[in-house]
mmCIF file of C-alpha atoms and ligand atoms in Angstrom:
data_model
loop_
_atom_site.group_PDB
_atom_site.id
_atom_site.type_symbol
_atom_site.label_atom_id
_atom_site.label_comp_id
_atom_site.label_asym_id
_atom_site.label_seq_id
_atom_site.Cartn_x
_atom_site.Cartn_y
_atom_site.Cartn_z
ATOM 1 C CA UNK A 1 -19.295 -2.742 -13.122
ATOM 2 C CA UNK A 2 -18.472 -6.782 -14.643
ATOM 3 C CA UNK A 3 -14.808 -8.751 -13.948
ATOM 4 C CA UNK A 4 -14.722 -7.898 -17.931
ATOM 5 C CA UNK A 5 -14.721 -4.531 -17.896
ATOM 6 C CA UNK A 6 -11.826 -2.468 -19.029
ATOM 7 C CA UNK A 7 -11.235 -0.140 -16.564
ATOM 8 C CA UNK A 8 -8.709 2.913 -16.866
ATOM 9 C CA UNK A 9 -7.379 3.578 -13.622
ATOM 10 C CA UNK A 10 -5.580 7.648 -14.116
ATOM 11 C CA UNK A 11 -3.050 7.806 -12.084
ATOM 12 C CA UNK A 12 -1.939 4.290 -11.244
ATOM 13 C CA UNK A 13 1.617 5.318 -10.717
ATOM 14 C CA UNK A 14 0.528 7.832 -7.048
ATOM 15 C CA UNK A 15 -0.370 5.895 -3.518
ATOM 16 C CA UNK A 16 -4.115 6.235 -4.485
ATOM 17 C CA UNK A 17 -3.647 4.869 -7.903
ATOM 18 C CA UNK A 18 -1.582 2.179 -7.114
ATOM 19 C CA UNK A 19 -4.116 0.693 -3.957
ATOM 20 C CA UNK A 20 -6.786 0.697 -6.650
ATOM 21 C CA UNK A 21 -5.037 -1.283 -9.336
ATOM 22 C CA UNK A 22 -3.494 -4.022 -6.186
ATOM 23 C CA UNK A 23 -7.484 -4.355 -5.159
ATOM 24 C CA UNK A 24 -8.744 -4.342 -8.749
ATOM 25 C CA UNK A 25 -6.349 -7.209 -9.415
ATOM 26 C CA UNK A 26 -7.025 -9.051 -5.824
ATOM 27 C CA UNK A 27 -10.834 -9.356 -6.634
ATOM 28 C CA UNK A 28 -10.499 -10.322 -9.974
ATOM 29 C CA UNK A 29 -10.560 -7.699 -12.391
ATOM 30 C CA UNK A 30 -7.697 -8.215 -15.213
ATOM 31 C CA UNK A 31 -8.470 -5.585 -17.769
ATOM 32 C CA UNK A 32 -6.880 -2.413 -16.625
ATOM 33 C CA UNK A 33 -5.768 -0.308 -18.689
ATOM 34 C CA UNK A 34 -2.631 2.538 -17.241
ATOM 35 C CA UNK A 35 -0.385 4.988 -19.065
ATOM 36 C CA UNK A 36 2.338 6.520 -17.321
ATOM 37 C CA UNK A 37 2.864 10.341 -17.685
ATOM 38 C CA UNK A 38 5.679 9.818 -20.464
ATOM 39 C CA UNK A 39 2.701 7.749 -22.455
ATOM 40 C CA UNK A 40 -0.187 10.606 -22.052
ATOM 41 C CA UNK A 41 -0.004 14.312 -20.801
ATOM 42 C CA UNK A 42 -3.487 14.913 -19.256
ATOM 43 C CA UNK A 43 -2.972 18.074 -19.269
ATOM 44 C CA UNK A 44 -3.793 17.687 -22.695
ATOM 45 C CA UNK A 45 -7.006 17.714 -23.773
ATOM 46 C CA UNK A 46 -6.593 16.482 -27.683
ATOM 47 C CA UNK A 47 -4.028 13.686 -26.180
ATOM 48 C CA UNK A 48 -6.728 12.466 -23.736
ATOM 49 C CA UNK A 49 -9.381 12.145 -26.177
ATOM 50 C CA UNK A 50 -7.465 10.492 -28.350
ATOM 51 C CA UNK A 51 -6.613 8.205 -25.922
ATOM 52 C CA UNK A 52 -10.309 7.216 -24.375
ATOM 53 C CA UNK A 53 -10.990 7.213 -28.136
ATOM 54 C CA UNK A 54 -8.790 4.076 -28.945
ATOM 55 C CA UNK A 55 -9.003 2.827 -25.877
ATOM 56 C CA UNK A 56 -12.546 2.928 -25.173
ATOM 57 C CA UNK A 57 -13.120 1.827 -21.500
ATOM 58 C CA UNK A 58 -15.916 0.879 -20.145
ATOM 59 C CA UNK A 59 -14.937 2.021 -16.826
ATOM 60 C CA UNK A 60 -12.503 5.231 -15.740
ATOM 61 C CA UNK A 61 -11.357 5.966 -12.041
ATOM 62 C CA UNK A 62 -9.430 8.698 -12.292
ATOM 63 C CA UNK A 63 -7.311 8.834 -9.281
ATOM 64 C CA UNK A 64 -4.584 11.401 -11.124
ATOM 65 C CA UNK A 65 -3.553 14.855 -9.568
ATOM 66 C CA UNK A 66 -1.092 17.164 -8.126
ATOM 67 C CA UNK A 67 -1.271 16.528 -4.415
ATOM 68 C CA UNK A 68 0.909 17.771 -1.757
ATOM 69 C CA UNK A 69 0.951 18.877 2.255
ATOM 70 C CA UNK A 70 0.263 22.151 3.621
ATOM 71 C CA UNK A 71 3.712 23.325 2.631
ATOM 72 C CA UNK A 72 2.972 22.570 -1.529
ATOM 73 C CA UNK A 73 -0.017 23.376 -1.187
ATOM 74 C CA UNK A 74 0.280 26.985 -0.048
ATOM 75 C CA UNK A 75 3.510 27.550 -2.045
ATOM 76 C CA UNK A 76 2.184 27.018 -5.114
ATOM 77 C CA UNK A 77 -1.743 26.948 -5.031
ATOM 78 C CA UNK A 78 -1.342 28.352 -8.970
ATOM 79 C CA UNK A 79 -0.033 25.484 -10.115
ATOM 80 C CA UNK A 80 -2.295 23.365 -7.672
ATOM 81 C CA UNK A 81 -5.441 24.934 -9.747
ATOM 82 C CA UNK A 82 -3.845 24.783 -12.882
ATOM 83 C CA UNK A 83 -2.854 21.232 -13.007
ATOM 84 C CA UNK A 84 -5.426 19.696 -11.354
ATOM 85 C CA UNK A 85 -8.358 21.897 -13.196
ATOM 86 C CA UNK A 86 -6.982 20.767 -16.259
ATOM 87 C CA UNK A 87 -6.360 16.421 -15.410
ATOM 88 C CA UNK A 88 -10.021 17.073 -14.314
ATOM 89 C CA UNK A 89 -11.317 18.445 -17.204
ATOM 90 C CA UNK A 90 -9.623 16.846 -19.528
ATOM 91 C CA UNK A 91 -10.233 13.392 -18.105
ATOM 92 C CA UNK A 92 -13.863 14.110 -16.792
ATOM 93 C CA UNK A 93 -14.991 15.228 -20.012
ATOM 94 C CA UNK A 94 -12.583 12.889 -22.451
ATOM 95 C CA UNK A 95 -14.867 10.138 -21.444
ATOM 96 C CA UNK A 96 -17.827 11.530 -21.718
ATOM 97 C CA UNK A 97 -17.448 12.672 -25.436
ATOM 98 C CA UNK A 98 -15.850 9.160 -25.644
ATOM 99 C CA UNK A 99 -18.966 7.761 -24.226
ATOM 100 C CA UNK A 100 -17.463 6.108 -21.234
ATOM 101 C CA UNK A 101 -20.501 5.129 -19.299
ATOM 102 C CA UNK A 102 -18.954 4.799 -15.983
ATOM 103 C CA UNK A 103 -16.457 7.275 -13.981
ATOM 104 C CA UNK A 104 -15.313 7.995 -10.330
ATOM 105 C CA UNK A 105 -13.661 10.826 -9.497
ATOM 106 C CA UNK A 106 -11.427 11.182 -6.516
ATOM 107 C CA UNK A 107 -11.709 14.245 -4.350
ATOM 108 C CA UNK A 108 -10.751 15.386 -1.391
ATOM 109 C CA UNK A 109 -12.439 16.727 2.255
ATOM 110 C CA UNK A 110 -10.472 19.751 1.931
ATOM 111 C CA UNK A 111 -13.357 20.949 -0.909
ATOM 112 C CA UNK A 112 -15.237 21.697 2.238
ATOM 113 C CA UNK A 113 -15.414 25.491 3.799
ATOM 114 C CA UNK A 114 -12.746 26.169 6.489
ATOM 115 C CA UNK A 115 -15.493 26.141 8.982
ATOM 116 C CA UNK A 116 -17.692 23.779 7.847
ATOM 117 C CA UNK A 117 -19.701 22.209 10.713
ATOM 118 C CA UNK A 118 -17.888 18.905 11.863
ATOM 119 C CA UNK A 119 -18.215 16.050 11.138
ATOM 120 C CA UNK A 120 -18.826 17.685 7.618
ATOM 121 C CA UNK A 121 -21.489 16.519 6.342
ATOM 122 C CA UNK A 122 -21.348 16.098 2.257
ATOM 123 C CA UNK A 123 -23.825 18.784 1.964
ATOM 124 C CA UNK A 124 -21.312 21.003 3.298
ATOM 125 C CA UNK A 125 -19.873 22.077 -0.385
ATOM 126 C CA UNK A 126 -20.186 25.755 -1.408
ATOM 127 C CA UNK A 127 -21.912 26.506 1.430
ATOM 128 C CA UNK A 128 -18.559 29.317 2.927
ATOM 129 C CA UNK A 129 -15.115 30.321 2.234
ATOM 130 C CA UNK A 130 -12.643 27.617 1.746
ATOM 131 C CA UNK A 131 -9.246 27.409 3.462
ATOM 132 C CA UNK A 132 -6.761 29.528 2.564
ATOM 133 C CA UNK A 133 -3.425 27.056 2.247
ATOM 134 C CA UNK A 134 -5.538 24.836 -0.400
ATOM 135 C CA UNK A 135 -8.069 26.713 -1.765
ATOM 136 C CA UNK A 136 -5.883 26.321 -5.725
ATOM 137 C CA UNK A 137 -6.661 22.651 -5.706
ATOM 138 C CA UNK A 138 -10.041 22.957 -3.342
ATOM 139 C CA UNK A 139 -11.610 24.665 -6.564
ATOM 140 C CA UNK A 140 -10.070 22.564 -8.754
ATOM 141 C CA UNK A 141 -11.627 19.395 -7.023
ATOM 142 C CA UNK A 142 -14.980 21.052 -6.866
ATOM 143 C CA UNK A 143 -14.823 21.776 -10.651
ATOM 144 C CA UNK A 144 -14.189 17.949 -11.629
ATOM 145 C CA UNK A 145 -17.224 16.281 -9.223
ATOM 146 C CA UNK A 146 -19.314 19.623 -10.771
ATOM 147 C CA UNK A 147 -18.790 18.346 -13.580
ATOM 148 C CA UNK A 148 -19.738 15.125 -13.064
ATOM 149 C CA UNK A 149 -23.081 15.812 -11.525
ATOM 150 C CA UNK A 150 -23.817 17.834 -14.300
ATOM 151 C CA UNK A 151 -23.011 14.756 -17.206
ATOM 152 C CA UNK A 152 -25.054 12.596 -15.066
ATOM 153 C CA UNK A 153 -28.049 15.123 -14.936
ATOM 154 C CA UNK A 154 -27.480 16.160 -18.247
ATOM 155 C CA UNK A 155 -26.202 13.046 -20.308
ATOM 156 C CA UNK A 156 -27.760 9.950 -18.368
ATOM 157 C CA UNK A 157 -24.092 8.644 -17.536
ATOM 158 C CA UNK A 158 -23.051 7.498 -14.134
ATOM 159 C CA UNK A 159 -20.234 9.830 -12.819
ATOM 160 C CA UNK A 160 -19.612 10.026 -9.113
ATOM 161 C CA UNK A 161 -16.781 10.922 -6.751
ATOM 162 C CA UNK A 162 -15.555 10.428 -3.066
ATOM 163 C CA UNK A 163 -13.860 12.290 -1.070
ATOM 164 C CA UNK A 164 -11.537 10.801 0.617
ATOM 165 C CA UNK A 165 -10.002 12.147 4.001
ATOM 166 C CA UNK A 166 -6.344 11.868 4.596
ATOM 167 C CA UNK A 167 -4.595 9.392 3.398
ATOM 168 C CA UNK A 168 -1.411 7.503 4.122
ATOM 169 C CA UNK A 169 -0.461 4.417 2.929
ATOM 170 C CA UNK A 170 2.761 2.723 0.730
ATOM 171 C CA UNK A 171 3.955 4.413 -1.969
ATOM 172 C CA UNK A 172 3.317 7.861 -0.143
ATOM 173 C CA UNK A 173 5.272 11.087 -1.425
ATOM 174 C CA UNK A 174 8.066 11.036 1.492
ATOM 175 C CA UNK A 175 9.302 15.014 1.309
ATOM 176 C CA UNK A 176 10.533 16.600 4.152
ATOM 177 C CA UNK A 177 8.919 20.444 2.768
ATOM 178 C CA UNK A 178 5.966 18.850 0.366
ATOM 179 C CA UNK A 179 4.778 15.592 1.622
ATOM 180 C CA UNK A 180 1.298 15.268 3.471
ATOM 181 C CA UNK A 181 1.891 15.305 7.916
ATOM 182 C CA UNK A 182 1.620 11.200 8.581
ATOM 183 C CA UNK A 183 4.713 10.700 6.173
ATOM 184 C CA UNK A 184 6.149 13.667 6.780
ATOM 185 C CA UNK A 185 6.507 12.765 10.643
ATOM 186 C CA UNK A 186 7.527 8.724 10.049
ATOM 187 C CA UNK A 187 10.387 10.154 8.196
ATOM 188 C CA UNK A 188 11.384 12.966 10.090
ATOM 189 C CA UNK A 189 11.618 10.457 13.451
ATOM 190 C CA UNK A 190 12.582 7.676 11.493
ATOM 191 C CA UNK A 191 15.859 10.043 10.027
ATOM 192 C CA UNK A 192 16.529 10.924 14.018
ATOM 193 C CA UNK A 193 16.310 7.683 15.110
ATOM 194 C CA UNK A 194 18.601 6.824 12.447
ATOM 195 C CA UNK A 195 20.547 9.921 13.204
ATOM 196 C CA UNK A 196 20.742 9.945 16.949
ATOM 197 C CA UNK A 197 19.245 13.426 16.849
ATOM 198 C CA UNK A 198 17.723 14.938 20.434
ATOM 199 C CA UNK A 199 15.111 16.953 18.360
ATOM 200 C CA UNK A 200 12.789 16.499 15.434
ATOM 201 C CA UNK A 201 11.082 20.300 14.432
ATOM 202 C CA UNK A 202 7.580 20.104 13.326
ATOM 203 C CA UNK A 203 5.131 22.327 12.147
ATOM 204 C CA UNK A 204 2.350 25.164 13.871
ATOM 205 C CA UNK A 205 1.073 24.284 17.629
ATOM 206 C CA UNK A 206 0.164 20.437 17.061
ATOM 207 C CA UNK A 207 -3.070 21.518 18.344
ATOM 208 C CA UNK A 208 -5.120 20.794 14.954
ATOM 209 C CA UNK A 209 -6.982 17.592 14.218
ATOM 210 C CA UNK A 210 -6.897 15.445 11.184
ATOM 211 C CA UNK A 211 -8.791 12.015 10.630
ATOM 212 C CA UNK A 212 -6.317 9.925 8.613
ATOM 213 C CA UNK A 213 -7.587 6.655 6.139
ATOM 214 C CA UNK A 214 -5.196 3.897 4.715
ATOM 215 C CA UNK A 215 -4.993 3.765 1.019
ATOM 216 C CA UNK A 216 -6.291 0.434 1.218
ATOM 217 C CA UNK A 217 -9.696 0.896 2.688
ATOM 218 C CA UNK A 218 -10.041 4.243 0.417
ATOM 219 C CA UNK A 219 -9.218 1.571 -2.253
ATOM 220 C CA UNK A 220 -12.008 -1.112 -0.980
ATOM 221 C CA UNK A 221 -13.993 2.201 -0.443
ATOM 222 C CA UNK A 222 -13.583 2.664 -4.412
ATOM 223 C CA UNK A 223 -14.792 -0.643 -5.601
ATOM 224 C CA UNK A 224 -17.329 -0.832 -3.084
ATOM 225 C CA UNK A 225 -19.220 2.464 -4.625
ATOM 226 C CA UNK A 226 -18.390 1.154 -8.292
ATOM 227 C CA UNK A 227 -20.203 -1.423 -7.807
ATOM 228 C CA UNK A 228 -23.096 -0.352 -6.619
ATOM 229 C CA UNK A 229 -25.941 1.226 -9.421
ATOM 230 C CA UNK A 230 -27.292 3.967 -8.380
ATOM 231 C CA UNK A 231 -24.160 5.618 -5.879
ATOM 232 C CA UNK A 232 -24.769 9.165 -4.578
ATOM 233 C CA UNK A 233 -22.789 11.478 -6.416
ATOM 234 C CA UNK A 234 -20.986 12.482 -3.832
ATOM 235 C CA UNK A 235 -19.971 10.062 -1.215
ATOM 236 C CA UNK A 236 -17.654 10.894 2.073
ATOM 237 C CA UNK A 237 -15.077 8.503 3.174
ATOM 238 C CA UNK A 238 -13.163 8.295 6.443
ATOM 239 C CA UNK A 239 -12.087 6.570 9.212
ATOM 240 C CA UNK A 240 -14.314 8.828 11.780
ATOM 241 C CA UNK A 241 -11.303 9.094 14.100
ATOM 242 C CA UNK A 242 -9.862 12.541 14.509
ATOM 243 C CA UNK A 243 -6.671 12.859 15.680
ATOM 244 C CA UNK A 244 -4.868 16.251 16.974
ATOM 245 C CA UNK A 245 -1.429 16.432 15.416
ATOM 246 C CA UNK A 246 0.515 16.414 18.823
ATOM 247 C CA UNK A 247 -1.501 12.520 19.145
ATOM 248 C CA UNK A 248 -0.418 11.961 15.973
ATOM 249 C CA UNK A 249 3.525 12.818 16.311
ATOM 250 C CA UNK A 250 3.742 11.102 19.865
ATOM 251 C CA UNK A 251 1.985 7.621 18.086
ATOM 252 C CA UNK A 252 4.970 8.306 15.081
ATOM 253 C CA UNK A 253 7.479 8.326 17.648
ATOM 254 C CA UNK A 254 6.374 5.363 19.481
ATOM 255 C CA UNK A 255 6.029 3.049 16.153
ATOM 256 C CA UNK A 256 9.536 4.255 15.223
ATOM 257 C CA UNK A 257 10.948 3.956 18.738
ATOM 258 C CA UNK A 258 12.318 7.411 18.384
ATOM 259 C CA UNK A 259 13.365 9.282 21.564
ATOM 260 C CA UNK A 260 14.181 12.444 20.677
ATOM 261 C CA UNK A 261 12.016 15.371 21.447
ATOM 262 C CA UNK A 262 9.663 17.654 19.396
ATOM 263 C CA UNK A 263 10.072 21.464 18.997
ATOM 264 C CA UNK A 264 6.906 22.971 17.397
ATOM 265 C CA UNK A 265 7.593 25.817 14.949
ATOM 266 C CA UNK A 266 4.831 28.240 15.380
ATOM 267 C CA UNK A 267 6.109 30.750 12.560
ATOM 268 C CA UNK A 268 4.661 27.336 10.229
ATOM 269 C CA UNK A 269 1.075 27.369 9.286
ATOM 270 C CA UNK A 270 -1.564 25.164 11.067
ATOM 271 C CA UNK A 271 -4.363 25.187 8.118
ATOM 272 C CA UNK A 272 -7.806 24.138 8.413
ATOM 273 C CA UNK A 273 -8.268 23.536 12.191
ATOM 274 C CA UNK A 274 -10.783 20.482 12.349
ATOM 275 C CA UNK A 275 -11.192 18.088 9.075
ATOM 276 C CA UNK A 276 -13.384 15.056 10.541
ATOM 277 C CA UNK A 277 -16.032 13.975 7.539
ATOM 278 C CA UNK A 278 -19.601 12.765 8.121
ATOM 279 C CA UNK A 279 -19.257 8.973 7.136
ATOM 280 C CA UNK A 280 -23.116 8.091 7.929
ATOM 281 C CA UNK A 281 -23.825 7.811 4.285
ATOM 282 C CA UNK A 282 -20.885 5.423 3.138
ATOM 283 C CA UNK A 283 -21.686 3.379 6.241
ATOM 284 C CA UNK A 284 -25.460 3.214 5.708
ATOM 285 C CA UNK A 285 -24.750 2.120 2.234
ATOM 286 C CA UNK A 286 -22.549 -1.272 3.836
ATOM 287 C CA UNK A 287 -19.089 0.082 3.133
ATOM 288 C CA UNK A 288 -16.902 0.270 6.475
ATOM 289 C CA UNK A 289 -12.803 1.332 7.322
ATOM 290 C CA UNK A 290 -10.963 -1.497 8.260
ATOM 291 C CA UNK A 291 -7.518 -0.469 9.329
ATOM 292 C CA UNK A 292 -7.174 1.369 12.468
ATOM 293 C CA UNK A 293 -4.576 3.934 12.697
ATOM 294 C CA UNK A 294 -2.592 2.103 14.908
ATOM 295 C CA UNK A 295 -1.856 -0.444 13.046
ATOM 296 C CA UNK A 296 -1.992 1.260 9.386
ATOM 297 C CA UNK A 297 0.704 2.916 11.091
ATOM 298 C CA UNK A 298 2.794 0.141 11.976
ATOM 299 C CA UNK A 299 2.443 -1.254 8.284
ATOM 300 C CA UNK A 300 3.366 2.250 6.993
ATOM 301 C CA UNK A 301 6.619 2.626 9.198
ATOM 302 C CA UNK A 302 7.882 -1.020 8.053
ATOM 303 C CA UNK A 303 6.350 -0.243 4.496
ATOM 304 C CA UNK A 304 8.860 3.069 4.548
ATOM 305 C CA UNK A 305 11.839 0.974 5.765
ATOM 306 C CA UNK A 306 11.724 -1.676 3.273
ATOM 307 C CA UNK A 307 11.554 1.383 0.743
ATOM 308 C CA UNK A 308 14.467 3.704 1.474
ATOM 309 C CA UNK A 309 16.507 0.031 2.139
ATOM 310 C CA UNK A 310 14.991 -0.968 -1.675
ATOM 311 C CA UNK A 311 15.566 2.346 -3.082
ATOM 312 C CA UNK A 312 12.386 2.985 -4.106
ATOM 313 C CA UNK A 313 11.414 5.451 -1.532
ATOM 314 C CA UNK A 314 9.771 8.946 -2.887
ATOM 315 C CA UNK A 315 11.898 11.022 -0.814
ATOM 316 C CA UNK A 316 11.313 14.276 -3.313
ATOM 317 C CA UNK A 317 8.169 15.463 -4.971
ATOM 318 C CA UNK A 318 8.675 15.718 -8.993
HETATM 319 O O1 GFB B 401 -0.856 16.611 5.434
HETATM 320 P P1 GFB B 401 -0.682 18.459 5.789
HETATM 321 O O2 GFB B 401 0.692 18.711 5.344
HETATM 322 O O3 GFB B 401 -2.327 19.156 5.081
HETATM 323 O O4 GFB B 401 -1.450 18.781 7.635
HETATM 324 P P2 GFB B 401 -3.700 19.414 5.617
HETATM 325 C C1 GFB B 401 -0.398 19.820 7.514
HETATM 326 C C2 GFB B 401 -1.481 19.642 8.983
HETATM 327 O O5 GFB B 401 -0.080 18.908 9.988
HETATM 328 C C3 GFB B 401 -0.568 21.555 9.473
HETATM 329 C C4 GFB B 401 0.608 20.024 10.676
HETATM 330 O O6 GFB B 401 -1.213 21.498 10.861
HETATM 331 C C5 GFB B 401 0.771 21.595 10.025
HETATM 332 O O7 GFB B 401 1.119 22.637 11.103
HETATM 333 N N1 GFB B 401 2.186 19.655 10.726
HETATM 334 C C6 GFB B 401 2.957 19.512 11.813
HETATM 335 C C7 GFB B 401 3.382 19.239 9.547
HETATM 336 N N2 GFB B 401 4.426 19.159 11.445
HETATM 337 C C8 GFB B 401 4.322 19.457 9.623
HETATM 338 C C9 GFB B 401 5.524 18.265 9.083
HETATM 339 O O8 GFB B 401 5.807 18.285 9.063
HETATM 340 N N3 GFB B 401 4.446 18.790 7.510
HETATM 341 C C10 GFB B 401 3.623 18.614 7.020
HETATM 342 N N4 GFB B 401 3.133 18.790 6.034
HETATM 343 N N5 GFB B 401 2.428 18.799 8.237
HETATM 344 C C11 GFB B 401 -3.786 18.983 3.008
HETATM 345 C C12 GFB B 401 -4.295 19.930 2.089
HETATM 346 O O9 GFB B 401 -4.164 19.632 4.319
HETATM 347 O O10 GFB B 401 -5.266 17.933 2.723
HETATM 348 C C13 GFB B 401 -4.301 18.796 0.439
HETATM 349 O O11 GFB B 401 -3.094 20.788 1.877
HETATM 350 C C14 GFB B 401 -5.227 17.594 0.708
HETATM 351 O O12 GFB B 401 -4.558 19.708 -0.352
HETATM 352 C C15 GFB B 401 -5.079 16.815 1.919
HETATM 353 O O13 GFB B 401 -6.236 18.131 0.552
HETATM 354 C C16 GFB B 401 -6.002 15.684 2.284
HETATM 355 O O14 GFB B 401 -4.359 18.397 6.431
HETATM 356 O O15 GFB B 401 -3.871 20.319 6.224
#
């Protein structure tokens, strides 16, 4: 990827897309093309093809998706499948039809089987049944990354994918019901602290293990793989460190300065028991994460407070 290349970032207003745009700007890539949802409906194949034909980008980065935590996914697997399938197929196929030479597709570690070996290697894809709570999202992402793989093999286009682990950072969605666990915990503990509430209600048993990666680390990984002449089809990206949800809750409680006790609501799902990705491949290529969870968490709590104070925090999905 050259500094003068025209780079299309799909999903530039989301947490991931905006982090990628920041990283591109910081690294001197000045020719970035974006479209808001209102300007370009990624669910519509004709509009997407028209967009690519007009703009003719050199590179496309597909960070657009309907995303959400375990609550959102498990309540709406159909919608997660439908929208993400269309976004993936339209943005990847449309790029190929318009002759875009390079494309990076962002997947998720939930594409791996529920009982995959841990840490999960890239080779575990499609070796077993998926986690039911996010099956729709996972199937759509698998379609997208397979389409990249097929186009690369059949047409020689350098289309490849990154599988990020659970992400967090500025611009996250803090919706209590639909958000991912880390931003939701920040909001719950912060609200309890501000209101002096004695109890914070969390979901499940607290025993599942999760790995968290700051979105600025992911953005750096995106630029890194885009800089490789011959990148692997599929690369995991993670911090390599896992914590239980209970440990995460203690960390968030401490960083926010909240004194409330935790009540675990076991009627809510735990989801997959463990999801640590094997990051040996990306590390062997020369990339590693920089932001430790403690530091990233402090930064994110500060940013959340600033977003709330400035009225820009995303407190509901939509
Ligand atoms: O980030 P999360 O919602 O989704 O985390 P996944 C869910 C885990 O956190 C479960 C526990 O073990 C929950 O029981 N948890 C505890 C909570 N309290 C809360 C809470 O207040 N809110 C939430 N949301 N969880 C997602 C997939 O899976 O991972 C997506 O659904 C995506 O498709 C993402 O792939 C990376 O980590 O289980």
